[in-house]
Coordinates of C-alpha atoms and ligand atoms in Angstrom, one line a residue:
Chain A
M1 CA 142.9 110.6 68.2
A2 CA 144.5 111.5 64.9
K3 CA 145.6 108.3 63.0
I4 CA 149.4 107.3 62.8
K5 CA 150.9 108.1 59.6
L6 CA 152.9 104.9 58.6
A7 CA 155.5 104.3 55.7
L8 CA 156.4 100.8 54.9
Y9 CA 159.5 100.7 52.5
W10 CA 161.8 97.9 50.9
A11 CA 165.5 98.4 49.9
S12 CA 168.0 95.3 48.8
S13 CA 165.3 92.6 50.4
C14 CA 163.7 89.4 49.2
G15 CA 159.9 90.2 49.8
G16 CA 159.9 87.9 53.0
C17 CA 159.7 90.9 55.5
E18 CA 156.6 92.2 53.3
I19 CA 155.1 88.9 53.8
A20 CA 155.9 88.9 57.6
Q21 CA 154.0 92.1 58.2
L22 CA 151.0 91.0 56.0
Q23 CA 151.0 87.6 58.0
I24 CA 150.2 89.5 61.2
G25 CA 146.8 88.5 59.4
E26 CA 143.4 90.2 61.4
K27 CA 145.7 92.2 63.7
L28 CA 146.3 94.2 60.0
L29 CA 143.2 95.4 60.6
K30 CA 144.0 96.8 64.2
L31 CA 146.9 98.6 62.3
I32 CA 144.4 100.0 59.9
D33 CA 142.3 101.4 62.3
A34 CA 145.1 103.2 64.1
A35 CA 147.0 104.0 61.0
D36 CA 147.0 105.3 57.6
I37 CA 149.4 103.9 55.7
V38 CA 150.7 106.7 53.2
F39 CA 153.2 104.7 51.5
W40 CA 153.8 101.0 50.8
P41 CA 155.1 99.8 47.2
V42 CA 154.1 96.1 47.8
A43 CA 150.3 97.1 48.2
I44 CA 149.5 100.7 47.5
D45 CA 149.8 102.7 44.7
V46 CA 151.7 105.7 45.8
K47 CA 154.5 107.0 43.8
Y48 CA 158.0 108.2 44.7
K49 CA 157.1 111.8 43.6
D50 CA 154.1 111.4 46.0
V51 CA 156.9 110.9 48.9
E52 CA 158.9 113.3 47.5
A53 CA 156.2 115.9 47.8
M54 CA 155.9 115.4 51.4
P55 CA 156.9 117.7 53.9
E56 CA 159.5 116.9 56.4
K57 CA 158.6 114.8 59.1
S58 CA 155.3 114.5 58.2
I59 CA 155.2 110.6 58.6
D60 CA 155.2 109.4 62.0
V61 CA 156.8 106.0 61.5
C62 CA 158.4 104.1 58.7
L63 CA 159.3 100.5 58.6
F64 CA 162.2 100.1 56.4
N65 CA 163.4 96.4 55.2
G66 CA 166.2 95.3 53.2
A67 CA 169.8 96.2 52.9
I68 CA 171.7 99.4 51.2
R69 CA 173.3 97.7 47.9
T70 CA 172.5 100.8 45.3
S71 CA 172.7 104.5 45.2
E72 CA 168.3 104.2 44.7
Q73 CA 168.2 102.5 48.0
E74 CA 170.5 104.9 49.8
H75 CA 168.6 108.0 48.5
M76 CA 165.0 106.4 49.4
A77 CA 166.7 105.7 53.0
K78 CA 167.9 109.1 53.5
M79 CA 164.6 110.7 52.1
L80 CA 162.1 108.3 54.5
R81 CA 164.5 109.6 57.2
D82 CA 164.0 113.0 56.5
K83 CA 160.5 112.6 55.9
S84 CA 159.7 110.3 59.2
K85 CA 159.7 111.1 62.9
T86 CA 160.6 107.6 63.8
M87 CA 162.7 105.2 61.6
I88 CA 162.5 101.5 62.2
S89 CA 164.9 99.0 60.9
Y90 CA 162.8 96.1 60.1
G91 CA 164.6 92.6 59.6
A92 CA 168.1 91.2 59.3
C93 CA 168.9 92.7 56.3
A94 CA 168.3 96.4 57.3
N95 CA 169.7 95.7 60.8
Y96 CA 172.9 94.2 60.1
G97 CA 173.0 93.7 56.1
G98 CA 171.5 90.4 56.2
I99 CA 171.8 88.0 53.3
P100 CA 172.5 90.5 50.5
G101 CA 175.3 91.7 52.9
L102 CA 177.4 88.7 51.9
G103 CA 178.2 90.1 48.9
N104 CA 180.8 92.0 50.9
L105 CA 182.9 88.9 50.5
Y106 CA 183.2 90.3 46.7
N107 CA 183.1 93.6 44.9
R108 CA 180.8 95.0 42.2
E109 CA 183.0 93.4 39.4
M110 CA 183.1 90.3 40.8
I111 CA 179.7 89.8 41.3
F112 CA 178.7 91.6 37.9
N113 CA 181.1 88.9 36.3
R114 CA 179.4 85.9 38.2
A115 CA 175.9 87.0 37.5
Y116 CA 176.0 88.4 33.9
L117 CA 178.7 86.4 32.4
E118 CA 179.9 83.4 34.4
T119 CA 176.8 81.3 35.4
Q120 CA 176.2 78.3 33.4
S121 CA 172.7 79.6 32.4
T122 CA 174.2 83.0 31.2
D123 CA 173.9 83.7 27.3
N124 CA 175.5 87.2 27.2
E125 CA 177.7 87.0 24.0
K126 CA 178.4 91.0 24.0
G127 CA 179.2 90.9 27.9
V128 CA 177.0 93.5 28.6
T129 CA 176.8 94.3 32.1
P130 CA 174.8 97.0 34.2
Q131 CA 176.1 100.4 33.5
T132 CA 174.5 103.4 35.0
S133 CA 173.7 105.3 32.1
I134 CA 173.3 104.8 28.3
D135 CA 172.4 107.2 25.5
V136 CA 169.6 106.0 23.1
P137 CA 167.9 107.9 20.2
E138 CA 165.4 108.7 22.9
G139 CA 167.8 110.5 25.1
K140 CA 169.5 109.1 28.2
L141 CA 168.6 106.0 30.1
S142 CA 169.9 105.5 33.8
L143 CA 170.1 102.8 36.3
P144 CA 171.1 103.4 40.0
E145 CA 174.8 102.9 41.0
F146 CA 175.3 99.2 42.4
F147 CA 177.8 99.8 45.2
D148 CA 180.9 97.5 45.8
T149 CA 179.9 97.6 49.5
V150 CA 176.6 96.4 51.2
R151 CA 175.4 98.5 53.9
S152 CA 172.7 98.4 56.8
L153 CA 170.6 100.9 57.1
P154 CA 171.9 102.4 60.5
Q155 CA 175.1 102.6 58.7
T156 CA 173.5 104.7 56.2
V157 CA 170.7 106.7 58.3
D158 CA 170.0 107.6 62.2
V159 CA 167.8 104.7 63.2
D160 CA 165.5 104.9 66.4
Y161 CA 164.5 101.2 66.7
I162 CA 165.5 97.7 65.3
I163 CA 163.3 94.9 64.6
P164 CA 165.0 91.6 64.6
G165 CA 164.6 88.4 62.4
C166 CA 164.9 87.1 59.0
P167 CA 161.8 88.1 58.6
P168 CA 160.7 89.2 62.0
E169 CA 158.6 86.7 63.6
E170 CA 154.6 87.7 63.8
K171 CA 154.8 88.0 67.7
T172 CA 158.0 90.2 67.4
T173 CA 156.3 92.4 64.7
W174 CA 153.3 92.6 66.8
L175 CA 155.2 93.6 69.8
A176 CA 156.5 96.5 67.9
L177 CA 152.9 97.4 66.1
E178 CA 151.0 97.2 69.3
A179 CA 153.9 99.6 70.9
L180 CA 153.3 102.1 67.9
I181 CA 149.4 101.8 68.4
Q182 CA 149.5 102.6 72.1
N183 CA 152.3 105.2 71.7
K184 CA 154.3 103.3 74.1
L185 CA 157.5 102.8 71.8
P186 CA 160.5 101.9 74.2
P187 CA 163.6 104.3 74.6
K188 CA 165.2 105.3 71.5
G189 CA 168.0 102.7 70.4
S190 CA 165.8 99.7 71.5
I191 CA 165.7 96.7 69.9
I192 CA 162.1 95.7 69.8
S193 CA 161.8 92.0 70.6
H194 CA 160.9 89.5 73.7
N195 CA 163.7 89.8 75.8
V196 CA 165.6 86.6 75.5
K197 CA 169.4 86.6 76.3
A198 CA 170.0 83.8 73.7
V199 CA 168.5 81.1 71.4
C200 CA 169.7 78.6 73.4
D201 CA 167.9 79.8 76.4
D202 CA 164.4 79.2 74.5
C203 CA 165.5 75.9 72.9
P204 CA 163.7 72.8 74.1
R205 CA 166.8 70.6 73.4
T206 CA 168.4 68.5 76.1
K207 CA 172.1 70.0 76.4
N208 CA 174.8 68.1 77.4
E209 CA 178.8 68.7 77.4
K210 CA 179.8 69.3 73.7
K211 CA 182.6 67.4 72.2
V212 CA 182.6 67.1 68.3
K213 CA 184.6 65.0 66.2
K214 CA 183.1 66.0 63.1
F215 CA 181.0 68.8 61.8
Y216 CA 177.9 68.2 59.6
R217 CA 176.1 70.5 57.2
P218 CA 172.3 69.8 57.6
F219 CA 172.0 67.9 54.6
E220 CA 174.4 65.5 55.6
I221 CA 172.8 64.1 58.6
E222 CA 169.7 63.2 59.9
P223 CA 169.7 64.7 63.5
D224 CA 168.4 63.7 66.6
Q225 CA 165.2 65.6 67.4
E226 CA 165.5 66.0 71.2
V227 CA 169.4 67.1 71.7
C228 CA 171.3 70.0 71.0
L229 CA 172.2 70.2 67.4
L230 CA 175.8 71.7 68.0
E231 CA 176.4 68.7 70.4
Q232 CA 175.6 66.6 67.1
G233 CA 178.0 68.5 64.8
I234 CA 175.7 70.8 63.4
L235 CA 176.6 74.4 63.3
C236 CA 173.9 76.1 65.5
A237 CA 174.1 79.6 66.2
G238 CA 171.9 79.9 69.0
V239 CA 174.7 80.5 71.4
A240 CA 175.6 83.8 69.6
T241 CA 172.3 85.0 68.8
A242 CA 169.9 87.1 70.5
G243 CA 166.7 84.9 71.4
G244 CA 163.2 86.1 71.3
C245 CA 162.0 84.1 68.0
G246 CA 161.3 81.2 70.2
A247 CA 163.9 78.8 69.0
M248 CA 161.7 78.4 65.7
C249 CA 164.2 76.7 63.8
L250 CA 165.1 74.4 66.3
K251 CA 161.8 73.2 66.8
A252 CA 161.7 72.2 63.0
N253 CA 165.1 70.2 63.5
M254 CA 167.0 72.8 61.6
P255 CA 169.8 74.6 63.2
C256 CA 169.7 78.3 64.1
T257 CA 171.6 80.8 61.6
G258 CA 171.3 83.5 63.4
C259 CA 168.9 86.1 62.2
Y260 CA 167.9 87.8 65.2
G261 CA 171.5 89.3 65.9
P262 CA 174.1 89.1 67.9
V263 CA 173.5 88.4 71.7
K264 CA 173.3 91.3 74.0
G265 CA 176.7 92.8 74.8
V266 CA 178.5 91.3 71.7
T267 CA 179.6 93.5 68.9
D268 CA 180.9 90.9 66.5
Q269 CA 178.2 88.2 66.1
G270 CA 180.4 85.9 63.6
A271 CA 183.4 86.3 65.9
H272 CA 181.3 84.9 68.9
F273 CA 179.8 82.5 66.7
L274 CA 183.3 81.0 65.8
S275 CA 184.8 80.8 69.4
A276 CA 181.7 78.8 70.4
V277 CA 182.3 76.4 67.3
A278 CA 186.0 76.2 68.0
S279 CA 185.7 75.3 71.6
I280 CA 183.6 72.4 71.2
I281 CA 186.7 70.5 69.3
D282 CA 187.3 67.2 70.7
S283 CA 191.0 66.8 70.2
T284 CA 194.3 68.4 71.3
D285 CA 196.2 67.3 68.5
P286 CA 196.9 69.9 65.8
E287 CA 196.5 67.8 62.5
E288 CA 193.0 66.0 63.7
I289 CA 192.1 69.8 64.4
A290 CA 193.1 70.6 61.0
S291 CA 191.1 67.7 59.5
I292 CA 187.7 68.5 61.9
I293 CA 188.2 72.2 60.6
D294 CA 188.0 71.2 57.2
D295 CA 184.4 69.9 57.5
I296 CA 183.5 73.5 57.8
A297 CA 183.1 74.5 54.2
D298 CA 182.4 78.2 54.3
P299 CA 183.2 79.7 57.8
A300 CA 182.3 83.5 57.2
G301 CA 179.1 82.6 55.5
T302 CA 178.2 80.4 58.1
F303 CA 179.3 82.6 61.1
Y304 CA 178.3 86.2 59.6
R305 CA 174.9 84.7 57.6
Y306 CA 173.3 87.8 58.4
S307 CA 175.9 90.5 59.9
L308 CA 178.9 90.8 57.8
P309 CA 178.3 94.3 56.8
D310 CA 177.8 95.1 60.4
S311 CA 180.9 93.2 61.6
L312 CA 184.0 94.6 62.5
L313 CA 185.8 94.1 59.0
R314 CA 182.4 95.0 57.3
R315 CA 183.9 93.5 53.9
A316 CA 186.7 91.2 52.8
K317 CA 189.7 92.9 50.9
V318 CA 190.0 91.7 47.5
S319 CA 192.5 92.4 45.1
Chain B
M1 CA 209.0 106.7 55.4
S2 CA 209.6 103.2 54.6
W3 CA 206.7 101.0 56.0
E4 CA 207.4 99.0 58.7
P5 CA 205.1 95.8 59.8
R6 CA 203.1 96.4 62.3
I7 CA 202.5 93.3 64.6
V8 CA 200.1 92.8 67.7
G9 CA 201.7 90.4 70.2
F10 CA 199.2 88.9 72.6
L11 CA 201.6 87.2 75.2
C12 CA 200.4 85.0 77.7
S13 CA 201.7 86.4 81.2
W14 CA 202.7 82.9 82.7
C15 CA 205.2 81.9 79.9
S16 CA 205.5 83.7 76.6
Y17 CA 205.8 87.2 78.2
R18 CA 208.2 86.3 80.4
G19 CA 210.1 84.8 77.7
A20 CA 209.9 87.7 75.8
D21 CA 211.2 89.4 79.0
L22 CA 214.3 87.1 79.1
A23 CA 215.2 87.9 75.5
G24 CA 215.0 91.6 76.5
T25 CA 217.1 91.0 79.6
S26 CA 219.4 88.8 77.9
R27 CA 220.0 91.3 74.9
I28 CA 219.0 88.7 72.5
P29 CA 218.2 90.8 69.2
S30 CA 214.5 90.8 67.9
A31 CA 212.8 93.1 65.6
P32 CA 211.1 96.0 67.1
N33 CA 207.9 95.4 65.1
V34 CA 205.7 93.6 67.6
K35 CA 203.7 95.8 70.1
V36 CA 203.1 93.4 73.1
I37 CA 199.7 93.3 74.8
K38 CA 200.1 90.9 78.1
V39 CA 197.0 88.6 78.4
P40 CA 196.5 86.1 81.5
C41 CA 196.4 83.2 79.1
S42 CA 196.5 82.6 75.3
T43 CA 192.8 81.5 75.6
R44 CA 191.8 85.3 76.6
V45 CA 192.7 86.1 72.8
E46 CA 189.1 86.0 71.7
P47 CA 188.6 85.5 67.9
A48 CA 187.1 89.2 68.0
F49 CA 190.5 90.6 69.2
V50 CA 192.3 89.4 66.2
I51 CA 189.9 90.8 63.9
K52 CA 189.9 94.1 65.8
A53 CA 193.5 94.4 65.3
F54 CA 193.3 94.0 61.6
Q55 CA 190.5 96.3 61.7
S56 CA 192.6 99.1 63.3
G57 CA 195.6 98.9 61.4
A58 CA 197.7 95.9 62.1
D59 CA 199.4 93.9 59.3
G60 CA 199.9 90.6 61.4
V61 CA 198.9 89.5 64.9
L62 CA 201.2 87.0 66.9
I63 CA 199.5 85.0 69.6
L64 CA 202.0 83.2 72.1
G65 CA 200.9 81.0 74.6
C66 CA 202.5 78.4 77.1
H67 CA 203.6 74.9 75.8
P68 CA 200.7 72.6 75.3
G69 CA 200.7 70.6 78.8
D70 CA 201.8 73.8 80.4
C71 CA 199.2 76.1 80.6
H72 CA 198.7 77.6 83.6
Y73 CA 194.8 77.1 83.4
I74 CA 195.3 73.5 82.1
E75 CA 193.2 73.5 79.3
G76 CA 193.5 77.3 77.8
N77 CA 196.2 76.8 75.4
Y78 CA 194.3 73.8 73.8
K79 CA 191.4 75.8 73.0
T80 CA 193.5 78.7 71.6
M81 CA 195.0 75.7 69.4
R82 CA 191.4 74.6 68.1
R83 CA 190.5 78.5 67.8
V84 CA 193.0 79.8 65.8
P85 CA 193.3 77.7 62.8
L86 CA 189.5 78.0 62.4
L87 CA 189.8 81.9 62.6
K88 CA 192.6 81.8 60.0
K89 CA 190.9 79.9 57.6
M90 CA 188.0 82.3 58.0
L91 CA 190.2 85.3 57.7
K92 CA 191.6 84.1 54.6
Q93 CA 188.2 84.6 52.9
F94 CA 188.3 88.4 54.0
G95 CA 191.5 88.3 52.1
I96 CA 193.6 88.1 55.0
E97 CA 196.5 85.8 54.4
E98 CA 196.9 82.9 56.8
E99 CA 200.6 83.8 57.5
R100 CA 199.3 87.0 58.9
V101 CA 198.4 85.0 61.9
R102 CA 200.6 82.9 64.2
L103 CA 200.4 80.7 67.0
D104 CA 203.1 79.6 68.8
W105 CA 204.3 78.4 72.2
V106 CA 207.2 80.0 74.1
S107 CA 208.2 79.3 77.5
A108 CA 209.9 81.5 80.1
S109 CA 212.8 80.2 79.4
E110 CA 212.8 80.5 75.9
G111 CA 214.4 83.8 75.2
E112 CA 216.0 82.7 72.1
K113 CA 212.6 81.3 70.5
Y114 CA 210.8 84.4 71.5
A115 CA 213.5 86.3 69.3
S116 CA 213.3 83.7 66.7
V117 CA 209.7 83.9 66.2
V118 CA 209.2 87.5 66.2
N119 CA 212.0 88.0 63.6
E120 CA 210.3 85.1 61.6
M121 CA 207.1 86.8 61.7
T122 CA 208.5 90.1 60.9
E123 CA 209.8 89.0 57.7
K124 CA 206.9 87.2 56.8
V125 CA 204.8 89.9 57.4
R126 CA 207.2 92.3 55.5
E127 CA 207.1 89.9 52.4
L128 CA 203.3 90.1 52.4
G129 CA 203.2 94.0 52.6
P130 CA 201.0 96.0 54.2
F131 CA 197.4 95.3 55.3
K132 CA 194.5 97.5 55.3
A133 CA 191.4 96.7 55.9
N134 CA 188.7 97.7 53.6
N135 CA 185.6 98.8 55.9
G136 CA 183.5 99.8 53.2
E137 CA 184.5 103.6 53.6
G138 CA 185.3 105.9 50.9
Q139 CA 183.4 106.2 47.6
H140 CA 181.2 103.2 48.1
G141 CA 183.6 101.3 49.1
K142 CA 185.7 100.2 46.0
N143 CA 188.7 98.1 46.8
Ligands
SF4_1 S1 165.5 90.2 56.6 FE1 165.0 88.2 55.4 S2 163.1 88.0 55.1 FE2 163.4 90.3 55.6 S3 164.0 91.1 53.3 FE3 166.0 90.5 54.3 S4 165.9 88.3 53.5 FE4 164.2 88.7 53.1
SF4_2 S1 173.4 75.8 70.2 FE1 171.3 75.3 68.9 S2 170.3 73.3 69.4 FE2 172.2 73.6 70.9 S3 170.8 74.6 72.7 FE3 171.4 76.1 71.4 S4 170.2 76.7 70.2 FE4 169.5 74.6 71.1
SF4_3 S1 166.0 79.8 65.6 FE1 167.8 81.5 64.9 S2 167.4 81.8 62.8 FE2 165.7 80.7 63.3 S3 164.5 82.5 63.7 FE3 165.3 81.9 65.6 S4 166.9 83.7 65.5 FE4 166.3 83.3 63.2
FES4 S1 198.4 80.3 80.7 FE1 199.6 80.3 79.3 S2 198.4 79.6 77.5 FE2 197.3 79.1 79.3

């Protein structure tokens, strides 16, 4: 059987998804038996122009991680879509915008000001911020455009499959790669993951009635190892998040932050999480409710940790 | 044409919707800016409904339910009472001023109150001006 032609690429990402792909360990050898890797900037030296020269649909599968934050990333996403028969969105950043997507609470100007002018460690007397082009004696130099709004991969190009996680767990990655090697990919549009409704369903903690008078950030409390974290006032996204990871974070005594994306049937993960959190507040007195809510320092960043660009509002309106 | 505030009103069918009805039958004048959606209980109004209203072009959202203690489903409006302030706090981070969302209690006999809440809300939203969700469309989602 002819080998599968596989491309792997990163856009606005942290590199963690590459680590996750490498972490499949010796299974990587099985992958390499079945697939020729034609493009993978982290591991092999293939240039952009080589990819440009590849005929349309000559790549069988592209695993794409990272969100779309710049014009260069958008260009690469479109090019790889054209060159690939199957486009797989890999990891929360590509799937829903992920951590870089939280930049959608701001715009380019605010982000540049913060990063290049205001941070305490910055020394930038001339107030230089990235420009898309500059004339120098040797000619014109250019940089990609930094967008105001981060987009997910499915908001940018047509995507065939989603592999959830930040980064996807080894077993999730292998589920997809094995299906790929055996040519048994599920119907287009599927999320490739172990089929578990919510993280709570995988969570070994004991669950009782949830009633909370105070919310804590993880560093403010040493949580009980056995009891549901939400019951202890720690914002745990397990109720609003699709299962499949095996409740990894909960086993490490940390709350779920939502990386596997919304539970099936829910479009807006953050709104769902918010609703679950509000419902456990133990008070019928508006003033007390207000003071309990005060404990939640950053609702948008907590409820939409990985999914802001994919949410109904997609971004904040900034004036 | 001059701009008029567009407000989505979610009214619980047991109390507030009847209060609105009473305002109408008693001919108590109220601003025509609220588009009413009847819901079985104020707690039926999921946060996503409010967000969806703003995404779809609303300038404000009004949620009206039975007075605390009077919810037909006993606990429903208490849930609403917890949910709405948290939602407002979060929406503020999205650039949606807190006054664009209002939760209040209107019973079936409070036609007057219905009219005054609607009028106040309409004036408040008029002061704030139009809200247009920026869905990151257009030239790189410039604001
Ligand atoms: S999904 Fe997580 S691990 Fe992957 S690139 Fe994004 S932040 Fe990094
Ligand atoms: S809310 Fe979190 S801690 Fe509680 S059962 Fe669900 S996943 Fe476990
Ligand atoms: S517990 Fe939640 S945050 Fe942790 S890996 Fe699973 S889905 Fe992701
Ligand atoms: S029935 Fe009116 S608020 Fe619940």
